[in-house]
Every structure is written in C-alpha cells, then in structure tokens.
Coordinates of C-alpha atoms and ligand atoms in Angstrom, one line a residue:
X1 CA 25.8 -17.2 -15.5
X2 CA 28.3 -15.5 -13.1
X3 CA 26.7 -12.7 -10.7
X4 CA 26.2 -9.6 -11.0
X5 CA 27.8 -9.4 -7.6
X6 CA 30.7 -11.6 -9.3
X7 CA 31.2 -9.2 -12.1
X8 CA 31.2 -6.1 -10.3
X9 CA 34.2 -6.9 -7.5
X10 CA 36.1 -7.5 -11.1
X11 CA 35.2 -4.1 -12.5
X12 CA 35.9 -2.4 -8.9
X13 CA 39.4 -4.6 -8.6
X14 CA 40.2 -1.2 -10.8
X15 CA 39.7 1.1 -8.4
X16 CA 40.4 4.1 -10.6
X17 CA 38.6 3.0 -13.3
X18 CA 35.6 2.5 -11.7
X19 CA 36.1 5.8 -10.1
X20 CA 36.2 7.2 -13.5
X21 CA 33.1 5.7 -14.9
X22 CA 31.4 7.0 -11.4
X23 CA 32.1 10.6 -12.3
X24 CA 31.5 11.0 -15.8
X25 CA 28.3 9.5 -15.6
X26 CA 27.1 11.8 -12.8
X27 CA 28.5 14.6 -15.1
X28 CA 26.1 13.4 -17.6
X29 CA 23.6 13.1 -14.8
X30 CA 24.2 16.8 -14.0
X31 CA 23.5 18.0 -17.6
X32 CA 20.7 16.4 -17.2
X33 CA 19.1 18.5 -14.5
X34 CA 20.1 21.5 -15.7
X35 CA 18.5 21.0 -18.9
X36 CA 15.4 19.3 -17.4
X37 CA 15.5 22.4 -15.0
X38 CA 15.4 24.8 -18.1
X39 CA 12.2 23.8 -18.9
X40 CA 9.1 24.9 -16.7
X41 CA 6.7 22.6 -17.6
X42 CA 9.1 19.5 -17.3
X43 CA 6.8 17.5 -15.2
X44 CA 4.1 18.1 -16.8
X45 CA 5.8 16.6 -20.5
X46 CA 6.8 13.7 -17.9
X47 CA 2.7 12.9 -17.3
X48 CA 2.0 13.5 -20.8
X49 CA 4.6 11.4 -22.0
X50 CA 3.9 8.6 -20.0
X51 CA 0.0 8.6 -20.8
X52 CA 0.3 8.7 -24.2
X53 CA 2.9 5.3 -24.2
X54 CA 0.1 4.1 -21.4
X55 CA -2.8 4.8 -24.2
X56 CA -0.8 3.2 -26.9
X57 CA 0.4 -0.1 -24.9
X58 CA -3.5 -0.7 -24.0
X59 CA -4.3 0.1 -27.9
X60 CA -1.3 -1.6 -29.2
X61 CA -3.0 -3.9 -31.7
X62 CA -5.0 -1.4 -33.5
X63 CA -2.3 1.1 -33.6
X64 CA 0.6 -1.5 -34.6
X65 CA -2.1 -2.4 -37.7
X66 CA -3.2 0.9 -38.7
X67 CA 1.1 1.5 -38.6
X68 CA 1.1 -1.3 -41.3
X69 CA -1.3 0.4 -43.5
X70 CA -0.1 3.9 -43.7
X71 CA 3.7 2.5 -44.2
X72 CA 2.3 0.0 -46.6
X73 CA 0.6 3.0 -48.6
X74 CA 3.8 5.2 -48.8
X75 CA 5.9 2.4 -50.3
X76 CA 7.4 0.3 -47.7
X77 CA 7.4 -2.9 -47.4
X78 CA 6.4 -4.3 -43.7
X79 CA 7.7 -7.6 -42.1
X80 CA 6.6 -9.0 -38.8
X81 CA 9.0 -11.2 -36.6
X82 CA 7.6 -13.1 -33.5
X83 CA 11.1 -14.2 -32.4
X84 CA 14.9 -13.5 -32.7
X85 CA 15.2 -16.2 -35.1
X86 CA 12.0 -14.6 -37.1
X87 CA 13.7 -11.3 -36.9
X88 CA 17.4 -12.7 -38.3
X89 CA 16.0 -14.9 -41.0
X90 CA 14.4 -11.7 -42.5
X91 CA 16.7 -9.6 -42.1
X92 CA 19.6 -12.5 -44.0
X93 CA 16.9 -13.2 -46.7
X94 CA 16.3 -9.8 -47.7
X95 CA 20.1 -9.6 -47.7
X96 CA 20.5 -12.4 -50.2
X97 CA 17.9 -11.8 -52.1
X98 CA 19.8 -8.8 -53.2
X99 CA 23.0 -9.8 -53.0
X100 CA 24.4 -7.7 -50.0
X101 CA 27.4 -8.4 -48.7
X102 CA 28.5 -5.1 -47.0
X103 CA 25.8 -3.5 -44.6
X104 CA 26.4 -0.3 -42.4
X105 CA 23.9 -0.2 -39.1
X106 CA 23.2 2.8 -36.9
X107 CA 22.8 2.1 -33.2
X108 CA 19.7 -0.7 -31.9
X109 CA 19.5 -2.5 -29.2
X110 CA 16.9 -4.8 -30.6
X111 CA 19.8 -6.1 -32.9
X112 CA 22.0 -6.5 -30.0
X113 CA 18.8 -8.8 -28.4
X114 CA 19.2 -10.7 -31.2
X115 CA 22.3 -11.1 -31.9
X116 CA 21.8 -10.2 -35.8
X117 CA 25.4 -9.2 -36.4
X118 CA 26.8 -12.7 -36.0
X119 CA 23.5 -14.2 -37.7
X120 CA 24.6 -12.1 -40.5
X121 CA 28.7 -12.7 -40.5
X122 CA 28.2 -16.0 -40.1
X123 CA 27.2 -16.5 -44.2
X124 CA 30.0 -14.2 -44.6
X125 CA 28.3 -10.6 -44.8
X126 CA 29.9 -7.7 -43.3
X127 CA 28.3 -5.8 -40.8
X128 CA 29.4 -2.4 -39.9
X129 CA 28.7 -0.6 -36.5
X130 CA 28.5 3.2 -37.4
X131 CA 27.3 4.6 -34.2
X132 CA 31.2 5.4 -33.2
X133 CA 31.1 4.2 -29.6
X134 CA 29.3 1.0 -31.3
X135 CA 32.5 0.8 -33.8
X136 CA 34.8 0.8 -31.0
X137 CA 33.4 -1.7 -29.0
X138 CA 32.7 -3.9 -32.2
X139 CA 36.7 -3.5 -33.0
X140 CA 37.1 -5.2 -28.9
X141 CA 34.4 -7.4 -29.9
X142 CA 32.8 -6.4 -26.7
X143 CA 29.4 -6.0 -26.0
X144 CA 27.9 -2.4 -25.0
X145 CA 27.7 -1.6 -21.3
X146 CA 25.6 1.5 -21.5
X147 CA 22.7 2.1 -24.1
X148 CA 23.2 5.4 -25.0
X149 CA 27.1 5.8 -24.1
X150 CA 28.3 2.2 -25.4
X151 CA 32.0 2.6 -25.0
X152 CA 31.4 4.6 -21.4
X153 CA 33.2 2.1 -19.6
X154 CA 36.4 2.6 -21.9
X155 CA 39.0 5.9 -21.5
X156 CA 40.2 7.7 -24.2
X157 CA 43.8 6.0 -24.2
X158 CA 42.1 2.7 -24.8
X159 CA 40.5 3.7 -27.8
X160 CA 43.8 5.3 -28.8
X161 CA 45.3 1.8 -28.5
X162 CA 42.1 0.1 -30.1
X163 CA 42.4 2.3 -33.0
X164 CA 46.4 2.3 -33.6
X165 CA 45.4 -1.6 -33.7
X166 CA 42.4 -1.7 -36.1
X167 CA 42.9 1.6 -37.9
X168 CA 46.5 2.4 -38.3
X169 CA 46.4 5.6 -35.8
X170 CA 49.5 7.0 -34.5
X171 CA 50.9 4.5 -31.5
X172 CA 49.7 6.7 -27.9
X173 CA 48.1 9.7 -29.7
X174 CA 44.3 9.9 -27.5
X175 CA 43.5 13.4 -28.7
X176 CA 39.3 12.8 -29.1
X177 CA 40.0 14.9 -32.5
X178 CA 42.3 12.8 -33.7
X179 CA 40.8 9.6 -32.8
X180 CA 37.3 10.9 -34.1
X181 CA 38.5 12.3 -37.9
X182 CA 40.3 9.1 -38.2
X183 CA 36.6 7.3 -37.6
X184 CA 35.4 8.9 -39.8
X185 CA 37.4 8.3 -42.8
X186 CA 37.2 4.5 -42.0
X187 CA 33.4 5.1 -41.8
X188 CA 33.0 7.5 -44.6
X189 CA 34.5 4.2 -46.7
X190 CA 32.2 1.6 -45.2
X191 CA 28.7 4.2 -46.0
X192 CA 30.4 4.6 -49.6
X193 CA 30.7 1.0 -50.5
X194 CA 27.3 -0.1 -48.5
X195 CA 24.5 -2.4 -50.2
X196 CA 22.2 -2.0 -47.3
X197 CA 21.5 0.1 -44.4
X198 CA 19.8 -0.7 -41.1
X199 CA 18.6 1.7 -38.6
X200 CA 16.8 1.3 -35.2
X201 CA 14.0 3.1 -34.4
X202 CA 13.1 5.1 -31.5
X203 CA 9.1 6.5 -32.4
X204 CA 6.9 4.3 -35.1
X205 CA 4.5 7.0 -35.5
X206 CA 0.7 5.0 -36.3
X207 CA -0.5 8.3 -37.9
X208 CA 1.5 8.3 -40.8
X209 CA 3.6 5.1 -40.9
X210 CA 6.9 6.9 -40.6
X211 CA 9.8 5.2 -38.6
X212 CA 11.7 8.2 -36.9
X213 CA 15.4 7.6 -35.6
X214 CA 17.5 10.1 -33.3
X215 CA 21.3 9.9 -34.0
X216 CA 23.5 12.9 -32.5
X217 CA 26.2 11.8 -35.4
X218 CA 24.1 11.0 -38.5
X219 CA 25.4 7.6 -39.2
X220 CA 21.4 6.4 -39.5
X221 CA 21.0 9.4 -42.4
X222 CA 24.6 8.8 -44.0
X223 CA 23.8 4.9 -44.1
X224 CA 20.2 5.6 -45.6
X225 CA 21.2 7.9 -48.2
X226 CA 23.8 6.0 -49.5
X227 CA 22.8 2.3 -49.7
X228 CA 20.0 1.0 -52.2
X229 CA 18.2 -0.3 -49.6
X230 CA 17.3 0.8 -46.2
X231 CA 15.8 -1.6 -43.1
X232 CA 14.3 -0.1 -40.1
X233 CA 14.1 -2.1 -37.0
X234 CA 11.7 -2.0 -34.2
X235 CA 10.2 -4.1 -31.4
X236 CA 6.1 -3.6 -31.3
X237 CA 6.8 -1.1 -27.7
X238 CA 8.2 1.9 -29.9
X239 CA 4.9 2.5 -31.4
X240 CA 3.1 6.3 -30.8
X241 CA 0.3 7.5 -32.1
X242 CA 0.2 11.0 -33.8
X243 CA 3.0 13.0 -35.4
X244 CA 1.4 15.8 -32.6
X245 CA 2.3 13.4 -29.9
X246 CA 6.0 12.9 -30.7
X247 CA 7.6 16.7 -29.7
X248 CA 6.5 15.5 -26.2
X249 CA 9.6 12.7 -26.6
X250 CA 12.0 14.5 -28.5
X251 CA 11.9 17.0 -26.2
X252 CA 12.6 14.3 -23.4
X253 CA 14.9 12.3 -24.8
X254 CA 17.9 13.7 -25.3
X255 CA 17.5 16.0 -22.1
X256 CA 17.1 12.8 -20.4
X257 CA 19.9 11.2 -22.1
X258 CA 22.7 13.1 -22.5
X259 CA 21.6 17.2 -21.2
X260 CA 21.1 18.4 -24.9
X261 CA 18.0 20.4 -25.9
X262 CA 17.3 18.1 -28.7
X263 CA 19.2 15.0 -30.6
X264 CA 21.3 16.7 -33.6
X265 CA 19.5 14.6 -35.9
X266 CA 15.5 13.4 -35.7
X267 CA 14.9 11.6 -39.2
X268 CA 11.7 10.8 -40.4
X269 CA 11.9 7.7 -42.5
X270 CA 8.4 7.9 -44.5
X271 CA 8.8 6.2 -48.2
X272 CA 12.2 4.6 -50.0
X273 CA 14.2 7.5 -52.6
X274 CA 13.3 6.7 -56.1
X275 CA 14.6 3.7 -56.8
X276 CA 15.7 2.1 -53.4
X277 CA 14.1 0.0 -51.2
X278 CA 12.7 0.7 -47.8
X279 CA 11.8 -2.0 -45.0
X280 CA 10.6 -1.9 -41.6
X281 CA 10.7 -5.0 -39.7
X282 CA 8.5 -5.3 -36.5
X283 CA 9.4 -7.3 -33.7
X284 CA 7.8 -8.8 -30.8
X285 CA 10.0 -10.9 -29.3
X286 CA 8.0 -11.9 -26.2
X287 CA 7.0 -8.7 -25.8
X288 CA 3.2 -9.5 -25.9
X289 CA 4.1 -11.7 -23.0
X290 CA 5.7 -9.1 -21.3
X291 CA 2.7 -6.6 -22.2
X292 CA 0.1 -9.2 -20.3
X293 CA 2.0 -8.8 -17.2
X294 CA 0.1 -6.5 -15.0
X295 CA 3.0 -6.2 -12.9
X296 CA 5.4 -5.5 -15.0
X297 CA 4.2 -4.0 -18.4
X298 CA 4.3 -0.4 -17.4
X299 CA 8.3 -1.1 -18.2
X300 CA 7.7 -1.3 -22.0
X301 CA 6.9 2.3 -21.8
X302 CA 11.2 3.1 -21.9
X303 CA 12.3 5.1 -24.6
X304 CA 15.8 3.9 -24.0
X305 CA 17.0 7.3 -22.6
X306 CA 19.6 5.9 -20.6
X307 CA 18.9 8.3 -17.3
X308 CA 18.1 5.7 -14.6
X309 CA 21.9 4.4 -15.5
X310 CA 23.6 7.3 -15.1
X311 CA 22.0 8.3 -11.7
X312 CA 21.8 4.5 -10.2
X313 CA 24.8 4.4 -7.7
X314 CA 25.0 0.9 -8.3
X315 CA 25.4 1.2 -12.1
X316 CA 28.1 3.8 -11.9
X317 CA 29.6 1.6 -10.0
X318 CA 29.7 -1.7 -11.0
X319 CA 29.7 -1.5 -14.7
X320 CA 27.0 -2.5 -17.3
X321 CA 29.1 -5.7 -18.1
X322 CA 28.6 -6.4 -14.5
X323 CA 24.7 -7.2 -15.7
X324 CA 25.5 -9.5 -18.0
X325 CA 22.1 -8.0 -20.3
X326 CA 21.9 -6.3 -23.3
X327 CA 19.9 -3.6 -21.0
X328 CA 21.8 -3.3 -17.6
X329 CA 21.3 -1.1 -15.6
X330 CA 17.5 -0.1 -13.1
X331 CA 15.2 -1.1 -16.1
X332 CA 17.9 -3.8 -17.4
X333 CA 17.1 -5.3 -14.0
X334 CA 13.3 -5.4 -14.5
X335 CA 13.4 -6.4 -18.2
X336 CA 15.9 -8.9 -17.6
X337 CA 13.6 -11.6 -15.0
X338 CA 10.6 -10.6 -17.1
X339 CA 12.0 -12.4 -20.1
X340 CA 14.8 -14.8 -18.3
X341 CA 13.8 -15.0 -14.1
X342 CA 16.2 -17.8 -13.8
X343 CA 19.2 -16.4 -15.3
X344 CA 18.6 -13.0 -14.2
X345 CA 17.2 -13.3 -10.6
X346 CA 19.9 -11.7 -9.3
X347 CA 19.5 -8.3 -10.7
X348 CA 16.6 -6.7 -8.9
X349 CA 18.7 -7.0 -6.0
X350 CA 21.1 -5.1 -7.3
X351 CA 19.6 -2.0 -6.3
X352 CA 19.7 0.3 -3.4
X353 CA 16.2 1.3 -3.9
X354 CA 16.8 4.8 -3.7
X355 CA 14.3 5.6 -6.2
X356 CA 16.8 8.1 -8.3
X357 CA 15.7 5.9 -11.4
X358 CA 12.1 6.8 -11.0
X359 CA 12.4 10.3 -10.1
X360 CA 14.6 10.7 -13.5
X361 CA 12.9 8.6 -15.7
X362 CA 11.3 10.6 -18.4
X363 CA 8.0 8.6 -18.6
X364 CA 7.7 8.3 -15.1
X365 CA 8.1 3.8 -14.7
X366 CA 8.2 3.4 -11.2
X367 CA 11.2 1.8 -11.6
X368 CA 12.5 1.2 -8.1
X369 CA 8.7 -0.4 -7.3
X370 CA 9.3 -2.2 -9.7
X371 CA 12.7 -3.8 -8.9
X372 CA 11.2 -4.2 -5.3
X373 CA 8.2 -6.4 -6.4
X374 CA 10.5 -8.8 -8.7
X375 CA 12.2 -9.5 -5.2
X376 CA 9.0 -10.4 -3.6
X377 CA 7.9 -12.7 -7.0
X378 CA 11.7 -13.9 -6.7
X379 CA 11.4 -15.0 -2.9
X380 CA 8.0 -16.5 -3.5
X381 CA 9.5 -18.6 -6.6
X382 CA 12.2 -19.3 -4.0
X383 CA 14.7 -18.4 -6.2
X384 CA 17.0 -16.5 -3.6
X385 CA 20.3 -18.3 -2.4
X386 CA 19.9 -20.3 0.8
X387 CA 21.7 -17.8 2.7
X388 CA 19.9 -14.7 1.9
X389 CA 16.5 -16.9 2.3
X390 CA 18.6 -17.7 5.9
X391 CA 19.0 -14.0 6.8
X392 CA 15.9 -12.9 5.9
X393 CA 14.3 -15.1 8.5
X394 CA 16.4 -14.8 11.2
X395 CA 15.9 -10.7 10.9
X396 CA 12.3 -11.2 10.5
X397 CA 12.0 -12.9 13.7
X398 CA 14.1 -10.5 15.1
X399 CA 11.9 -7.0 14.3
X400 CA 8.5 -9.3 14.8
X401 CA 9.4 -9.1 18.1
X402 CA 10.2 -6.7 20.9
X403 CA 12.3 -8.4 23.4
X404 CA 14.4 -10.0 20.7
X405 CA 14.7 -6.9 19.5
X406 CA 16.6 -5.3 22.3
X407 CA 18.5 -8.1 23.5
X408 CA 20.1 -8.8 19.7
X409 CA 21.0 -5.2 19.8
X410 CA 22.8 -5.3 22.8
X411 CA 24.3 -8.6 21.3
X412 CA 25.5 -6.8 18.6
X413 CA 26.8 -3.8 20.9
X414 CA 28.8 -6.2 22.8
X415 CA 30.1 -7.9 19.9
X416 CA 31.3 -5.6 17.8
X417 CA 33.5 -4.1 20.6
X418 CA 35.0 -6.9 22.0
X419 CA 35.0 -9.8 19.4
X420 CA 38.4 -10.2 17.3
X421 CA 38.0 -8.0 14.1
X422 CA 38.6 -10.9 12.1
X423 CA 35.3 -12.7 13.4
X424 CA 33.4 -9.6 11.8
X425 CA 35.4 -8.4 8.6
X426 CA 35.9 -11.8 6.9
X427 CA 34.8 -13.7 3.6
X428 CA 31.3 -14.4 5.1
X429 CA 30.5 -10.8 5.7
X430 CA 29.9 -9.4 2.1
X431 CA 28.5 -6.6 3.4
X432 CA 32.1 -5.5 5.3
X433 CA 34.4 -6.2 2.0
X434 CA 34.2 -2.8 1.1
X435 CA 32.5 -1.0 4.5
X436 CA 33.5 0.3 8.2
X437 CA 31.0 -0.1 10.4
X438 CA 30.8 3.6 12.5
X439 CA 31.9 3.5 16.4
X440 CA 29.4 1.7 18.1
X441 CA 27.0 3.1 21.1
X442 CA 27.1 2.3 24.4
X443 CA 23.6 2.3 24.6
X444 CA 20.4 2.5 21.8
X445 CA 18.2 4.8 20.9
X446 CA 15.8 3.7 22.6
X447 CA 17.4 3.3 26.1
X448 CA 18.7 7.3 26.1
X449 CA 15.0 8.1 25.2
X450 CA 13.5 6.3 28.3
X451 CA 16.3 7.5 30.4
X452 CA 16.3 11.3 29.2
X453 CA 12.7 11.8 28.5
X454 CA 10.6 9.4 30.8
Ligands
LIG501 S1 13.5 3.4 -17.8 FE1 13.2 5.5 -18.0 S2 15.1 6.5 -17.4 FE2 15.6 4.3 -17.8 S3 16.2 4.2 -19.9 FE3 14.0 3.8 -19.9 S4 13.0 5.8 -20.2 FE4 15.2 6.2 -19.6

C-alpha cells in the first residue's frame, strides 16, 4: 500500500485544490463552534455522552441481547454477522430470497468496510447510493474521502461534468440548484422502482429495539417507505441504552458534524409497515477484538461525527484518499492499525499531535493520545522505516546529553549558514520539500541567558 505521505504530495501537486478543501472544511469547522458555543452546558453533554457509550461498551453483551429481544418482539427479524463475508452473504440471501434486483441505500460506512455494493453487483443486483454526495462519488466510482461530506474533496464544476456525463445535465452548467433537482429526479426514479432498502444506523437503542438513522436529505425515510422491505445495518459499537439517553447524541451530532442544531431527519425504525419486511443486521467485524484492547477501545465510542477531520490540519490538507481507509482521518488513523497494523502503520504518524481532534470530539476519545501510543506500540513492533528508526536514535542521544547538546547546535548554526543550500533543501530532507527554515541565530538560547542574566 502506497503512503499516506505518498498520496498526499499527489493531492497537494494541486495546490489550489487542496487549498480549497483546507478552507471549506474549516468553514464547517467554524459552524461548528458557533453552534457548540450556543449551547451552555456543551461540555457537560460531552461527559455525559461519553459515559453513557463508556457504560454501554463495558455492558455490551447484555445490552446487544436485550436489543435482540425487544426488536424481535416488535416484528423484526435480527441477523448477526461476525465478519464481512457473514455480513454480505446475508445481506445477498435475503436479496434472493425475494427476488430483488434493484436496492436504494442511505449512507453507511459499515457497507463501505465491507465492500457490500460490489458483493451485491457482482450477481447482477443494482445498488443505488442515495445519500447525494454518496451518488456522486458512486457515478466516479471513487471511494468517499470524508464520512459525513463524501464528495468534499470534489468542486462543484466537477460534479457538473460528472452529472452532464451520467445524467444528461446541461454541458458546464455547476449551479448547486441545478445539479441538485436534477439528482433528484434520477433518485426519485431509483426509490420508485426499489425492492429493498438499506439504511445505516447511527443509535440501536437496547430499550426498545428501535434502529434510529440521521439523514439531513431523507434518502433513508424515502427508501424505507417505498420498498417492501427494509434492512438496517449496524456494527455491535452503535448500541445505547435508553430512548432518555439518545437527545444527549442528537444534540451532538450534527453540531459536531456539520454546525446544525439538529439532523433534518432522526427516524426511528421500530417494527416493518403492514405488510413489508424489516431487518436489522448486527455486525461485529472484529470489533470484539478491538473492544478487548485496553489501549485502544475507548475509540469505539465515535459516533461518526466527522469533527476531528475537519479541524486536523493534516486532513484538510492531504485528502481522505491520502489514507487509503474507509475512516481517514484522526480516528481513521487509530481504527486503521487496530484492525490492519501492518498495512496502516503509517497513519498515526500522520498527525501533528495538536490535540484539535480531542478537544472537538463530541465524546471526548482522546484521540491525539491515542495516535501517540500506536507510535510507541509501532516502534516497539519495529515497524517504523529504517530511517526514522535512524533519526530517532541519533536525536535521542543527542537531548540525553548536555554537551552534545550544545555542540550539535552550534553544528547546525554553522551549517545552515554556510553549507551550499542544495546540501540542506534536497530529496533527503522531507521535512524542507515544502518548508523554510527561519534566519538562523548567532548564538542559542541558552548562551544569551548565561551572558545577559549570569
Ligand atoms: S472520533 Fe470523535 S470527532 Fe472524530 S468522528 Fe468520531 S465522534 Fe466525531
């Protein structure tokens, strides 16, 4: 797998893009203080909310059962999936048991972790995106690069050209009004002529068995209402445990997310409509692994908000492709190694450790603690490159002692005034690709202290 590294100097080689995506995420980022800022007792919803997912990961069992029962009793039937596979085999078999051939689905990233859309169009089924940033990327046949904002990475004139392509739109016309009615006539058809429906789910509410699903567009409701049969699907973290308990999320969420007070739609899927069929399908998906790891679990607490993206200055900057995860971003980087270290022990270090995530993240992860103790697991793996291993010893021997201390620094001093600029700024320093170093000192710190204040 290429870099993260790798991938981002392609996203920045388009300088404007990139600066694009960098501002319109901070935007979003904005909204979201002002609307966090509007309520008083913001930090105190933050405690709650994280407690109550705390309570219900170290109760999960008894809460993911007594979920069963109550959804059980009010009509639905309840699979369980331990894997991806699990999770696409049921999910195919409940579609040819009833001879669906045209599905819509709202927005989940579970699906996207398991790659159920080509599981699904691979028998010849077809599977509709109705989330409309979803539909755009699934025309690209790109995968999302923001969980919340999937298309963020594209501007408007690209979906103009997307659309003229896939939808008939008039050649260069980007007005958003345009673009959006023509959606959704294409989508009004697609919910019309749907056999099945499948939603994600953001709150499995243990209380009452109801799976509840925040759209801002109603694509979940439109698809669920229309189609004789509705599938819900959600990985064993969403679960929470009294209806009481879930105003303490919605009124998170999409302040988080996006700035808005509250998601313009918050369904609560209880029982199937007189003759239809509803399904939830829980998933684990090595999440009880990840639930056993002391040093990690806390993660599975995300409600998929999206906030630690928009205010990571690496994010904004490099792209969620640049991740190369289903989840990019601050917690993309923790859930990534817990599930694939190998493949993904690059992405904690993409990090600045500024600890913006944490301070915006809704139910309080410490997400930048986090990213800093999968370096330390990754280094004692020795899973770091040679160099970095290299660099790290040479600058611990350095601070571990005094005298080297000093003398490296007037090294360096020297160095960097009177060494060729090539022997600094070339293809071994990384670090100076896109940097200026500032006018160097004639002296350090610590020498004008001892001379001034002795
Ligand atoms: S880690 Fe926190 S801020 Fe990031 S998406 Fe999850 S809930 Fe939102």
């Amino acid at each position: 797998m290429m870099p993260h590294a790798k991938k981002a100097k392609v996203f920045l080689s388009d300088n404007q893009h990139a600066d694009w995506q960098d501002g319109a995420l901070w935007a979003v980022r904005q909204k979201r203080d002002i609307a966090a800022q509007s309520v008083p007792e913001w930090e105190q919803l933050r405690e709650q909310a994280s407690q109550i997912k705390e309570h219900t990961l170290s109760n999960l069992d008894n809460y993911l059962l007594q979920f069963e029962k109550n959804a059980i009793k009010n009509g639905v039937q309840v699979h369980w999936a331990s894997d991806a596979e699990e999770f696409n085999d049921i999910i195919l078999g409940l579609a040819l048991q009833n001879k669906v051939s045209k599905i819509v689905k709202s927005k989940s990233m579970l699906t996207e972790e398991c790659g159920l859309n080509p599981h699904l169009e691979n028998v010849g089924i077809e599977v509709v995106d109705t989330d409309l940033g979803e539909r755009i990327i699934q025309f690209r046949n790109e995968p999302p690069s923001h969980i919340v904002l999937p298309a963020i990475h594209l501007k408007r004139e690209e979906v103009s050209e997307t659309f003229h392509k896939k939808l008939q739109t008039e050649k260069g016309n980007s007005d958003p009004q345009y673009l959006t009615a023509a959606a959704r006539v294409h989508l009004r058809q697609k919910f019309l002529g749907a056999d099945m429906a499948i939603t994600g789910v953001n709150f499995a509410i243990a209380e009452n068995g109801a799976a509840v699903v925040c759209t801002n567009e109603g694509n979940a409701d439109m698809g669920v209402h229309a189609a004789p049969i509705h599938v819900h699907c959600m990985g064993i973290e969403k679960m929470i445990t009294r209806v009481e308990d879930l105003g303490v999320f919605t009124r998170l969420l999409a302040r988080s997310a996006t700035g808005q007070p509250i998601t313009t739609y918050t369904s609560h899927y209880v029982k199937p409509r007189k003759g239809a069929q509803m399904h939830i399908v829980i998933v684990d998906n090595g999440r009880s692994k990840h639930l056993e790891d002391a040093n990690h679990r806390s993660s599975l607490k995300c409600i998929r908000c999206g906030a630690c993206m928009n205010t990571c200055p690496v994010y904004r900057r490099s792209g969620g492709h640049s991740y190369g995860s289903v989840i990019p971003g601050p917690i993309g980087s923790i859930l990534g190694p817990v599930h694939q270290i190998k493949q993904k022990k690059d992405l904690p270090f993409a990090s600045s450790l500024c600890g913006s995530c944490s301070d915006v993240c809704p139910v309080k992860i410490d997400i930048h603690q986090q990213l800093y103790q999968w370096r330390q697991e990754i280094s004692e793996k020795k899973l770091v490159s040679r160099s970095k291993s290299f660099a790290m010893l040479v600058a611990g021997s350095i601070l571990a002692s005094n005298s080297m201390y000093n003398f490296s620094g007037k090294m360096a001093r020297w160095a960097i005034k009177n060494m060729p600029r090539k022997l600094i700024y070339n293809k071994l320093n990384v670090w100076g690709e896109g940097r200026e170093l500032p006018d160097i000192p004639r002296q350090s710190f610590k020498e004008w202290y001892m001379k001034n204040y002795k």
